PDB file of C-alpha atoms in Angstrom:
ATOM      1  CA  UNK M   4     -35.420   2.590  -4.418  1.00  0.00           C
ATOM      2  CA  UNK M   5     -32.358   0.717  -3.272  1.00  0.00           C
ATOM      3  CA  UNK M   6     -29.522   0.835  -5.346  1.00  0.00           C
ATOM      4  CA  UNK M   7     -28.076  -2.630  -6.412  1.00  0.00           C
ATOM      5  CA  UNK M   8     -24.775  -3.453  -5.401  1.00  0.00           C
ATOM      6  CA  UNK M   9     -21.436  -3.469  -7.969  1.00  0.00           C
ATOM      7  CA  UNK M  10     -19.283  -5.769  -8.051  1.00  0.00           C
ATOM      8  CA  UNK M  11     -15.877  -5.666  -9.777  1.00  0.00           C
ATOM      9  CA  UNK M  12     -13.197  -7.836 -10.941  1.00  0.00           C
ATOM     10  CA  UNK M  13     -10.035  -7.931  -9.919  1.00  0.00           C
ATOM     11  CA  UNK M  14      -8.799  -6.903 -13.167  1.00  0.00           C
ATOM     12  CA  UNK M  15     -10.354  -4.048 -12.749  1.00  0.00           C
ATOM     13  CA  UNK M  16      -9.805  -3.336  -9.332  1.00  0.00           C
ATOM     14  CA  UNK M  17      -5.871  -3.352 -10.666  1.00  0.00           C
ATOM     15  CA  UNK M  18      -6.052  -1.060 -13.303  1.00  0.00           C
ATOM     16  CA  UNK M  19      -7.217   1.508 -11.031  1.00  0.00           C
ATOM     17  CA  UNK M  20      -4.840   1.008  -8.634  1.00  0.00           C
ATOM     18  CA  UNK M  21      -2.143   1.372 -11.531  1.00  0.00           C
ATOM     19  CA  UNK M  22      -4.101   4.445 -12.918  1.00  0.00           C
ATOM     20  CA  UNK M  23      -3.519   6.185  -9.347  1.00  0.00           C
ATOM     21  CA  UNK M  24       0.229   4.550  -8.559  1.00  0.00           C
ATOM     22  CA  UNK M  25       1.208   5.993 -12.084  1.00  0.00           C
ATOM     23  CA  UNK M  26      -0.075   9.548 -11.645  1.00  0.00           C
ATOM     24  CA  UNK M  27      -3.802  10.242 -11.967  1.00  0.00           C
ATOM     25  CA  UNK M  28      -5.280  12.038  -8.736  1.00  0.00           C
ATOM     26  CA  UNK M  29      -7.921   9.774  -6.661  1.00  0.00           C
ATOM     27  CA  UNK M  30     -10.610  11.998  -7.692  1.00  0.00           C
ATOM     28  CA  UNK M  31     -10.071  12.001 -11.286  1.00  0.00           C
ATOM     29  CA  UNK M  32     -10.846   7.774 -10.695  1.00  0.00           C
ATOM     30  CA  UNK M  33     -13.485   8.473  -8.454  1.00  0.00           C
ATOM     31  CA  UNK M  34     -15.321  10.519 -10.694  1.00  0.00           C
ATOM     32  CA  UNK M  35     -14.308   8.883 -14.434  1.00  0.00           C
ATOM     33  CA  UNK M  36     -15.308   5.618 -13.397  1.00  0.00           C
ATOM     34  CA  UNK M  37     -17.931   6.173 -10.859  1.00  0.00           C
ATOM     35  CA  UNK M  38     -16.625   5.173  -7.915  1.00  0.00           C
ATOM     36  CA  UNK M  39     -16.433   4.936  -3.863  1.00  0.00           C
ATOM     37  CA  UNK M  40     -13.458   6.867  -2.407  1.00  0.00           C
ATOM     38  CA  UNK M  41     -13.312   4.350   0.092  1.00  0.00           C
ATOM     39  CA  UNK M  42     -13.736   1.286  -2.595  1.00  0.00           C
ATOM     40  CA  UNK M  43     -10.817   2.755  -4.424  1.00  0.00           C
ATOM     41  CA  UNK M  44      -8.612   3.364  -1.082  1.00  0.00           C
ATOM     42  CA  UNK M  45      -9.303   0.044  -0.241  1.00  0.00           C
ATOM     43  CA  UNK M  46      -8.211  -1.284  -3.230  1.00  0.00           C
ATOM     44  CA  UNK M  47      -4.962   0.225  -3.321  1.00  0.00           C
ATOM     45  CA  UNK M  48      -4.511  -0.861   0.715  1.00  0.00           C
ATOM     46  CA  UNK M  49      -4.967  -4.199  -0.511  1.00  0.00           C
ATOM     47  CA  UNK M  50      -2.891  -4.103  -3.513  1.00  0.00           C
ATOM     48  CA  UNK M  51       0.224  -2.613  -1.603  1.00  0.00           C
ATOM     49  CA  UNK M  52      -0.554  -5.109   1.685  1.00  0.00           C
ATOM     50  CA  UNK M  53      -0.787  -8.687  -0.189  1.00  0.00           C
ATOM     51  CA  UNK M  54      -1.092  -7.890  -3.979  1.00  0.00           C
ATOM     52  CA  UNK M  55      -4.307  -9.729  -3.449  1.00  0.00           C
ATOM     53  CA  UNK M  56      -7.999  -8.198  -3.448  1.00  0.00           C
ATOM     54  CA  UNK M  57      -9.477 -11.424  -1.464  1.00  0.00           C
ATOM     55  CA  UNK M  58     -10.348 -10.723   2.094  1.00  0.00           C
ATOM     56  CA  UNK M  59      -8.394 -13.382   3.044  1.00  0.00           C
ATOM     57  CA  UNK M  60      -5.139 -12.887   2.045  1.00  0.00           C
ATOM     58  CA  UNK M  61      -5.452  -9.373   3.875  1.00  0.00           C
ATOM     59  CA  UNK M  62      -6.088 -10.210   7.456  1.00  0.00           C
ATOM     60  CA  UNK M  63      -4.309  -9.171   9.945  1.00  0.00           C
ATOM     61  CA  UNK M  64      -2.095 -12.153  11.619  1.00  0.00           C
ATOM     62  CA  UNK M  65      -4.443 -11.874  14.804  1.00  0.00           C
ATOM     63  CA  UNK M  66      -7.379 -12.246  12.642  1.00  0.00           C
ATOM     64  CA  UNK M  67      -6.142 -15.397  11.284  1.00  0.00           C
ATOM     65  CA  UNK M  68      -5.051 -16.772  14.675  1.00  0.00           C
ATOM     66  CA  UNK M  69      -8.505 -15.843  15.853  1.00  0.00           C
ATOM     67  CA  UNK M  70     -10.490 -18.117  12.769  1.00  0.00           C
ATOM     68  CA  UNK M  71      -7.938 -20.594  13.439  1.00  0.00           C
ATOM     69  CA  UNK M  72      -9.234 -20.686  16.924  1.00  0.00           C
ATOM     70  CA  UNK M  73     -12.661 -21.112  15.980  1.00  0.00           C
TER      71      UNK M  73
END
């Protein structure tokens, strides 16, 4: 059976990133809240890159060069 995919806000993508920026291990979030490692390294990437969680204020300045192209 396929699992169905989460989504999350970004509310609560931000509380997890300020659960593991004030202290609590990665794995203690992983596991309490049931979550990818990657999702949650992501999340704090994005958070310390832009502040944002949208894909679009994270891209790199050649990927926006290269949509702009388009």
């Amino acid at each position: 059976m396929k699992r169905k995919r989460r989504t999350f806000t970004d509310d609560f993508k931000q509380q997890m990133v300020s659960l593991y920026q004030h202290g609590k291990s990665r794995s203690e979030i992983v596991a309490e809240y049931d979550l990818t490692p990657s999702a949650l390294d992501r999340w704090i990437t994005q958070a310390s890159q832009s502040g944002s969680f949208k894909t679009k204020d994270n891209r790199s300045p050649q990927e926006q060069e290269l949509i702009a192209l388009r």
